[in-house]
Amino acid sequence: IPAEAHWQLGKVERHGDLFKSKFRKIIQEVGPTSKTEWMECLITCLEWKSRTVRTTGVSAMMMVFGVSSLMLTMMQQIGN
């Protein structure tokens, strides 16, 4: 446990709990039976987590791309 960042351990655990509870809900809804279906459920949950707004006011996706996923979708539709 890093002594310099002990306050961050609670944040990591809460984010892990959020991911776990969302993943369980997705699994209950979909009821995957194959490895491919399980992977699709995992990817869906990871995408949800990347779009979740953080304490900084932006999501991970916004930090990387500079816009929300909704804006990316709209820009792709306009481009086509």
XYZ file of C-alpha atoms in Angstrom:
80
model
C 0.000 0.000 0.000
C 1.628 3.257 -1.050
C 1.919 5.565 1.944
C 1.725 8.657 -0.273
C -1.672 7.766 -1.787
C -3.531 5.849 0.917
C -6.588 8.068 0.392
C -6.984 6.701 -3.148
C -7.583 3.119 -2.038
C -11.205 3.860 -1.130
C -11.864 5.390 -4.550
C -10.494 2.347 -6.331
C -12.591 0.008 -4.213
C -15.763 2.052 -4.833
C -15.138 2.060 -8.577
C -14.566 -1.693 -8.456
C -17.835 -2.154 -6.584
C -19.680 -0.003 -9.143
C -18.251 -2.085 -11.964
C -19.083 -5.363 -10.214
C -22.697 -4.410 -9.485
C -23.259 -3.132 -13.045
C -21.671 -6.270 -14.515
C -23.941 -8.474 -12.392
C -27.010 -6.562 -13.617
C -25.930 -6.967 -17.232
C -25.309 -10.693 -16.685
C -28.770 -11.113 -15.110
C -30.429 -9.287 -18.018
C -28.573 -11.039 -20.826
C -27.957 -14.482 -19.342
C -24.860 -15.245 -21.438
C -24.306 -18.857 -22.430
C -21.167 -18.652 -24.559
C -17.738 -17.083 -24.179
C -18.612 -14.569 -26.909
C -21.733 -13.457 -25.045
C -19.735 -13.125 -21.817
C -17.163 -10.975 -23.623
C -19.913 -8.767 -25.066
C -21.299 -8.255 -21.559
C -17.833 -7.353 -20.277
C -17.241 -4.899 -23.128
C -20.627 -3.298 -22.517
C -19.767 -2.813 -18.858
C -16.329 -1.392 -19.681
C -17.880 1.067 -22.128
C -20.390 2.127 -19.461
C -17.534 2.682 -17.007
C -15.582 4.759 -19.543
C -18.606 7.009 -20.056
C -19.292 7.520 -16.347
C -18.570 11.063 -15.170
C -15.931 11.237 -12.470
C -15.380 13.631 -9.567
C -13.461 15.901 -11.950
C -16.686 16.432 -13.920
C -15.585 14.536 -17.022
C -15.567 10.896 -18.054
C -12.527 8.929 -19.164
C -13.857 9.072 -22.722
C -14.081 12.865 -22.534
C -10.518 13.066 -21.230
C -9.212 11.033 -24.179
C -11.378 12.315 -27.039
C -12.331 15.752 -25.710
C -16.053 15.172 -26.311
C -18.779 12.949 -24.906
C -19.767 9.689 -26.560
C -23.047 11.293 -27.621
C -21.137 14.007 -29.486
C -18.896 11.393 -31.135
C -21.967 9.481 -32.328
C -23.592 12.644 -33.666
C -20.388 13.654 -35.488
C -20.102 10.190 -37.047
C -23.706 10.339 -38.246
C -23.196 13.783 -39.773
C -20.026 12.587 -41.506
C -21.807 9.677 -43.195
